[in-house]
Structure formats: C-alpha cells, structure tokens
Coordinates of C-alpha atoms in Angstrom, one line a residue:
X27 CA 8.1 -11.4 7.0
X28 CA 8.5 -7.8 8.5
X29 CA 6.4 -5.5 10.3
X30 CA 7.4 -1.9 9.4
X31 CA 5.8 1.2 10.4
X32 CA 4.6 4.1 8.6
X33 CA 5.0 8.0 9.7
X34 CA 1.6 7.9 11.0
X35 CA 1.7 4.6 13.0
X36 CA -0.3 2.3 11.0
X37 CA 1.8 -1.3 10.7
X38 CA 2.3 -2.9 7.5
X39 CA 3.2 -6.4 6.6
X40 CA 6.2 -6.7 4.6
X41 CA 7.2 -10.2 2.4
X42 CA 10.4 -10.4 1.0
X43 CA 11.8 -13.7 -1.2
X44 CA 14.2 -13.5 -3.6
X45 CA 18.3 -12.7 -3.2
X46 CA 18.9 -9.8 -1.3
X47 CA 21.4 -8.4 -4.0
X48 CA 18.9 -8.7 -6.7
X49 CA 16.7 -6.1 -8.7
X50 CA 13.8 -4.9 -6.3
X51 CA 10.3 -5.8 -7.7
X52 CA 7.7 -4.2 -5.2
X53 CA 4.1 -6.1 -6.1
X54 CA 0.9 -3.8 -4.8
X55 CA -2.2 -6.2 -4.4
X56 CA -5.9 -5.7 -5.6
X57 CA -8.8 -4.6 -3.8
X58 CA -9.8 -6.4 -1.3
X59 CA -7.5 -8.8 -1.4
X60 CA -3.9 -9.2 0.7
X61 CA 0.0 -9.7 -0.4
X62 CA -0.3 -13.2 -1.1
X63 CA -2.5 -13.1 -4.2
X64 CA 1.2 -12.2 -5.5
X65 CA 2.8 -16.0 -4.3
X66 CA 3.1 -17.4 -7.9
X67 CA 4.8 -14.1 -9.4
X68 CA 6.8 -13.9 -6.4
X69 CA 7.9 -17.3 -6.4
X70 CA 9.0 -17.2 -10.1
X71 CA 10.4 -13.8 -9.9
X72 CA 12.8 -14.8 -6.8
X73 CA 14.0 -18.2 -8.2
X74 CA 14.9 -15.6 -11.5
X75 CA 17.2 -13.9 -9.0
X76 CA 14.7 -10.5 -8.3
X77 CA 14.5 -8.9 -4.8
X78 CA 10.6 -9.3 -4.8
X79 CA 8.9 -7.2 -1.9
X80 CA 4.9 -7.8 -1.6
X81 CA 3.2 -5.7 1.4
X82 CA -0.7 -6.1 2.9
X83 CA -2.2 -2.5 2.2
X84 CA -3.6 -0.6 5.3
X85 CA -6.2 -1.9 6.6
X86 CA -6.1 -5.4 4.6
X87 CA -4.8 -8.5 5.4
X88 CA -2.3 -9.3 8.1
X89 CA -1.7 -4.6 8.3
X90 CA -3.5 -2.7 10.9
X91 CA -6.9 -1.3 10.3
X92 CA -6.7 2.3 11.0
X93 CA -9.8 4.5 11.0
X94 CA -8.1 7.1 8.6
X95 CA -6.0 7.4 5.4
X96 CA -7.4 5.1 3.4
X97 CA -6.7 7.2 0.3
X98 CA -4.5 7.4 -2.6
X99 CA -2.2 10.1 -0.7
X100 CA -1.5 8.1 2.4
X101 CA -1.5 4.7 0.0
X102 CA 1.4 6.1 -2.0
X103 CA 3.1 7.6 1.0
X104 CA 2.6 3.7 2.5
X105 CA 4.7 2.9 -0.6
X106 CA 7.2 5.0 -0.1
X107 CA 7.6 4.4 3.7
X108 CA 7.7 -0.1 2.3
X109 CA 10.4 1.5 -0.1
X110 CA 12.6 3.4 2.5
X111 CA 12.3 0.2 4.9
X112 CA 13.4 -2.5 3.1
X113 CA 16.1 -0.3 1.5
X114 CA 14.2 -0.6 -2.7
X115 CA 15.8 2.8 -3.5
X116 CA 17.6 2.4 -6.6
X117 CA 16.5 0.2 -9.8
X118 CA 12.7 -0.7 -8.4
X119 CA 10.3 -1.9 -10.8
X120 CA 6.6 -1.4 -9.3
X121 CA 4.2 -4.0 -9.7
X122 CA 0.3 -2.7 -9.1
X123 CA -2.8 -5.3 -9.7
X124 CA -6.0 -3.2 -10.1
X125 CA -6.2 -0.7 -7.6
X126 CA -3.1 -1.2 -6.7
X127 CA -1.9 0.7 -10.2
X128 CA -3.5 3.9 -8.3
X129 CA -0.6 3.4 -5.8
X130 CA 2.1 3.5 -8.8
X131 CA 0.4 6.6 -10.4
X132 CA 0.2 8.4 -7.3
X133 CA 3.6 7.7 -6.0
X134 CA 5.2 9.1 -9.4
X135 CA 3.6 12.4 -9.2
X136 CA 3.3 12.5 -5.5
X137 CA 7.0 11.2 -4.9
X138 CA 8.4 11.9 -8.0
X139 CA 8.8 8.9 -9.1
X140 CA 11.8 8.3 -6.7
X141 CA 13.8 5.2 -7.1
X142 CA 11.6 4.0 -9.8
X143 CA 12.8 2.5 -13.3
X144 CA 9.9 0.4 -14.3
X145 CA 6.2 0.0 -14.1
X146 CA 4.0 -2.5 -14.8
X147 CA -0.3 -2.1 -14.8
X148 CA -1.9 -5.4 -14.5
X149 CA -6.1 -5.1 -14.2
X150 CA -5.2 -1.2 -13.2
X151 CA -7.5 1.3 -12.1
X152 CA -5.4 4.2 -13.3
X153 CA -7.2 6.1 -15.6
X154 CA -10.0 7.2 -14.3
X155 CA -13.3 4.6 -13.1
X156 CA -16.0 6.7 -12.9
X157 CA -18.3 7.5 -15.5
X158 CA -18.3 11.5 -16.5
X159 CA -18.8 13.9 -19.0
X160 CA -15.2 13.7 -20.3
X161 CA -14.9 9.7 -19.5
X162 CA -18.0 7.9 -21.1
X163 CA -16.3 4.7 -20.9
X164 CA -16.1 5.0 -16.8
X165 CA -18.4 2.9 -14.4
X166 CA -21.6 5.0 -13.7
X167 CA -21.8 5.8 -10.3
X168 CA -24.9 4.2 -9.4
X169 CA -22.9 1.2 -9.9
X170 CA -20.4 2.2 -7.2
X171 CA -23.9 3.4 -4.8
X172 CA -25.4 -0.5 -5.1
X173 CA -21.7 -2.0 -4.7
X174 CA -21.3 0.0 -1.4
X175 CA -25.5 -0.6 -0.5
X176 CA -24.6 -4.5 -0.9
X177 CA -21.4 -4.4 1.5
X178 CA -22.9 -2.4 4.2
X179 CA -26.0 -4.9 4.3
X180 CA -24.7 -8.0 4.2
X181 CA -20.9 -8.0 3.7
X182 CA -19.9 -11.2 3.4
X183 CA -23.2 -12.1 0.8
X184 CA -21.6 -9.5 -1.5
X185 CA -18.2 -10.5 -1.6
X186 CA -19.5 -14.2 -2.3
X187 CA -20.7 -12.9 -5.6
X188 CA -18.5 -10.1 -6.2
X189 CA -15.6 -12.6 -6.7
X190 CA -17.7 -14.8 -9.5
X191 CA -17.3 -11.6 -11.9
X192 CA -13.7 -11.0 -10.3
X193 CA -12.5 -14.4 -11.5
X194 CA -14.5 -15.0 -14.6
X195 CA -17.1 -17.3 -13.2
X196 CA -19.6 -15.5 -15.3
X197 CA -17.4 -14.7 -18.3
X198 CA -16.3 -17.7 -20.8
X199 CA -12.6 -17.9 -19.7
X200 CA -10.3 -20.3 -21.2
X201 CA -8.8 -21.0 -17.5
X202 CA -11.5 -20.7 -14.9
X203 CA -10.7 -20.8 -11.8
X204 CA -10.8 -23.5 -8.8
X205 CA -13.3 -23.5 -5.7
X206 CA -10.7 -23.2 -3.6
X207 CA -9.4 -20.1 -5.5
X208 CA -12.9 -18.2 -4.8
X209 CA -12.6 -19.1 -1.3
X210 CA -9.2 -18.4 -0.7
X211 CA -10.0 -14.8 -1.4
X212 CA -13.7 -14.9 0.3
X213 CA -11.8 -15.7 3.1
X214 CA -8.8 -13.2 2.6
X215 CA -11.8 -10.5 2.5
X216 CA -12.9 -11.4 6.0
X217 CA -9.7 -10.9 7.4
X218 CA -10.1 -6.8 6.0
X219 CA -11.6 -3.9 7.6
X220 CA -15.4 -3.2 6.9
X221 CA -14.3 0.4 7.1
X222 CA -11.0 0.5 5.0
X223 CA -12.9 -1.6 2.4
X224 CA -15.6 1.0 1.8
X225 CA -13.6 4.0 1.8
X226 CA -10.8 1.9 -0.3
X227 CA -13.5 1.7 -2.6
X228 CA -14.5 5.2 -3.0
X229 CA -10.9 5.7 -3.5
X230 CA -10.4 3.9 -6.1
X231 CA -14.0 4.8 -8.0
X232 CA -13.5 8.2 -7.8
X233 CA -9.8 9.3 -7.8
X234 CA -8.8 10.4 -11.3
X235 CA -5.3 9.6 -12.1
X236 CA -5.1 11.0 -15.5
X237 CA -3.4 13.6 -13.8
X238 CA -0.9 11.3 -12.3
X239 CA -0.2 9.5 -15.4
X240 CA 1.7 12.3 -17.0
X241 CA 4.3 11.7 -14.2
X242 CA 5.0 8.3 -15.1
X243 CA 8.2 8.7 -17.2
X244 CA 9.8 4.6 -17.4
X245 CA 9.1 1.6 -19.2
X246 CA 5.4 1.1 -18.8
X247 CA 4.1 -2.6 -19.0
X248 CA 0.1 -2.5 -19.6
X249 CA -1.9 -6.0 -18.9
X250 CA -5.2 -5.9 -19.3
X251 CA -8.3 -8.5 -19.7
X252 CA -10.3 -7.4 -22.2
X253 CA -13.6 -8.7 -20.6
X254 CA -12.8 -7.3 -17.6
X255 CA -15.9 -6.2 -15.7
X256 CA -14.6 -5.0 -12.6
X257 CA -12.3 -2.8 -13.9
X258 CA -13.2 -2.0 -17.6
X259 CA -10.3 -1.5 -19.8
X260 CA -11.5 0.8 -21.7
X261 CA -11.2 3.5 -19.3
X262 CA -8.2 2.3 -17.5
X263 CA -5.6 -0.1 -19.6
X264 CA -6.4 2.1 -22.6
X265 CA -5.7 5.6 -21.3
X266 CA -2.6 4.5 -19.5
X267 CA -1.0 3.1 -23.1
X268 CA -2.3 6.4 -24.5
X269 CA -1.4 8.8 -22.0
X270 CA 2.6 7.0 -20.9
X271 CA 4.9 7.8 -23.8
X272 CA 6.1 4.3 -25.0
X273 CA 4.1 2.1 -23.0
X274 CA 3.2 -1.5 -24.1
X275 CA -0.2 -2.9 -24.1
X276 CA -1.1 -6.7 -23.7
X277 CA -4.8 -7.1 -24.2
X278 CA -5.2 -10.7 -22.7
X279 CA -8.4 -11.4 -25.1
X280 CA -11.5 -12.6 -23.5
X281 CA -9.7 -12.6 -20.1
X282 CA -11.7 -11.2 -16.8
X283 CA -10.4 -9.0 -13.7
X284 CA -8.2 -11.2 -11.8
X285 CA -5.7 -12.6 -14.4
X286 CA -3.0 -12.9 -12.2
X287 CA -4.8 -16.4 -11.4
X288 CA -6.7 -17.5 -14.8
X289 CA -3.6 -16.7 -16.8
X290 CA -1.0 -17.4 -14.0
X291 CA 1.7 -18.6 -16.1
X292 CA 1.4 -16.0 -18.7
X293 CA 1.3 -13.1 -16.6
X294 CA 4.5 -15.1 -14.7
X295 CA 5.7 -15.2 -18.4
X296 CA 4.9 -11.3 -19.3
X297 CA 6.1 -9.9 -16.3
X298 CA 9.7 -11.9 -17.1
X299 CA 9.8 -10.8 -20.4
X300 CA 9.0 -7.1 -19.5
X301 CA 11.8 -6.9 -16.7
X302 CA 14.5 -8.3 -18.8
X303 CA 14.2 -6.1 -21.3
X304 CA 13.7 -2.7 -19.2
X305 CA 17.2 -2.7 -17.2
X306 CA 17.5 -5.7 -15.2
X307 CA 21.0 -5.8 -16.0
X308 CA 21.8 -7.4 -12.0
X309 CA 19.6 -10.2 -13.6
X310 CA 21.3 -13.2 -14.8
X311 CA 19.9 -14.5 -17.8
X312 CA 20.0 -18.1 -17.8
X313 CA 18.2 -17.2 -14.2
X314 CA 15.5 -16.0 -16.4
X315 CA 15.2 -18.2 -18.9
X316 CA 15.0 -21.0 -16.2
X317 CA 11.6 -19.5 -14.6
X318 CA 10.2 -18.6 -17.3

C-alpha cells in the first residue's frame, strides 16, 4: 500500500496488485464505504495481468479526514493527483461504484478526460439523483433531508439499516448477502468521518452530472441493478447509456445497490469481458480467459 498526497495536503491510501507492466484499472469505491469493497475485482483483474489501483476517498477509510473538499471538484482532482502518483497516465480504464461514477464524470470534463480510454458505471450516481422539474425519476429531496436527520441523530443506528436496502436484505435477490458482509461494511462506516459522510452525501444527491456526461468520449460500460433503491436507475444507469455515444447497458434484473457483492462473480465476469474488448491489447488472453 502507498500513502500519496494530494495538492492540498489531505493523504490518500493507495492499493496496488497486479503486474506493474500491465493495463491500469483505477476502481473508485461507493459511499461510505473504503477501497477494499474492490478486493474480489482486484484480485481477479491482477491474476488477468491488469495494473489494478484502488484508493480510500478523502475522508473514508484508512485517508485523512479533512474538514473541506468533500466535493466532486476536489474528488476528481483526488483522482487525478492517485493518477499522476502511481504513474496511470496512458491506457487507464476507470472503474466508479455508485458515487464513485461522479468521480469518472467529473474528471472527464474537469480533466479532460486525460489518460483515459475506458469507463465503466457500476450502481453510478451519474446522472443526476435528485428529483426536479426536468428529472422526475430523481430521489425527492425530502428523502435526502430524513437520510441526513437519521445520521446526525444516531449515526451508527442509520447505517445498520441503511445497508439492508444497500445489499438487498429487503429486495428478493437471487444471492443475498452474508452477516458478515453487512458488518464488514457497518464497520468500514465507523472507521469514516461524520463530517465527510454528510457533505459526501449532499455531493452526490445534488451534483448534476448530465453536464459532465457529454465529456465522456470512450468505451462506456453501464451496470446497473434494476431494483436498486439507493441509487435508482432510472435516473442514473439510464441517462448515462443515453447521453455516452455507444455506451453498453447491463441491467442486472432484480438486482439491488451493491452488486459488486450479490453478483460478485458476474460483475468479475462483465468487467473482464468489457476490458478485453475496449483496448487491452498489453492483456494476454489466455491471462483472461483463466480469471474469468
């Protein structure tokens, strides 16, 4: 692991596995969540013979907690700063799980896309989450007001319930999830700033990045649950196939928020597919047929 730092200070926690030579995949982790929620990808990705790069966002995880920046600007400069220090600048295919798809379409308008060749939206906030005049499929924001009431009265009641509609607990799933899995990221949570959480939050409710979507000019990967309740798709996986020329969509039917863990092995499988079919010519391909 690595600790770099960004231009304003704030350390990061950096994770590398994977051949040093090989294609960089740079995976951006969910709200509130850390790096690790990434291990099985990363594992599967690296043993294909990918450079794959997974980093704690400010202010979660093992990162520091600073009392500012916790917005899509300074999250995409973060990016760019994880980019420029482990030396992904050429061939980098971004990886974002919920709002960590805010991150990709920020850093292609904001950065220009820089070093960039792929993109993949799994669970992704892009789009736009909040409910408006010209996006009735959005969240209403009294929904965002009681989320933010519950955390600020008891934090750690709210994120023991949050995570049963995260993980499906409360949808019919065909691969529910473990105890240990709902703890792992209870306890993940407690290791985040109260602060950053809130404000990551409002980020991510009411940044529109329909905007930001006409910047993103590569192969486009869209994964999406369709009985997502967290992050509806309607207003998020369904604008970005719409608004990114050629982008796929892979509706995972009947699937909830966090489907990097109830459809593990098909995610592993989609996100293999995708890359070796949207330049990973450094890839070797019996590499890829092995993980897969």
């Amino acid at each position: 692991m690595t600790i770099i730092q960004t231009r304003d200070g704030t350390n990061i926690y950096v994770k590398e596995w994977g051949p040093s030579e090989g294609r960089p995949v740079v995976l951006i982790h969910g709200w509130p969540l850390s790096a690790d929620s990434w291990d099985p990808q990363m594992i599967a990705l690296a043993d294909a013979g990918y450079r794959t790069i997974a980093y704690d966002r400010r202010g979660f995880g093992r990162s520091d907690q600073p009392s500012d920046g916790n917005d899509y600007d300074t999250y995409s400069d973060d990016l760019a700063d994880v980019l420029k220090a482990t030396g992904a600048s050429d061939d980098v295919a971004l990886v974002g799980f919920s709002m960590g798809g805010g991150e990709i379409a920020r850093y292609m308008s904001r950065h220009g896309g820089k070093g960039v060749s792929s993109a993949i939206f799994v669970s992704s906030v892009a789009g736009y989450m909040l409910k408006t005049p010209d996006n009735p499929d959005g969240v209403p924001q009294e929904t965002f007001d009681e989320m933010t009431k519950g955390m600020k009265d008891d934090f750690r009641k709210f994120f023991t319930g949050f995570f049963k509609d995260f993980y499906g607990r409360t949808v019919d799933s065909a691969s529910p999830v473990s105890d240990e899995q709902l703890d792992w990221a209870w306890q993940t949570t407690m290791h985040a700033g109260l602060r950053n959480i809130l404000q990551a939050a409002d980020a991510f409710a009411t940044t529109d990045f329909r905007p930001d979507l006409d910047h993103v000019k590569v192969p486009t990967l869209v994964i999406h649950g369709t009985a997502d309740q967290t992050v509806p798709i309607e207003a998020t996986g369904h604008v970005v196939a719409e608004k990114v020329p050629g982008a796929k969509l892979i509706e995972y039917e009947g699937e909830p928020h966090a489907v990097f863990a109830t459809q593990q092995d098909r995610l592993t499988r989609d996100l293999l597919d995708f890359l070796s079919g949207a330049g990973a010519g450094k890839v070797r391909a019996e590499n890829l047929e092995a993980a897969s």
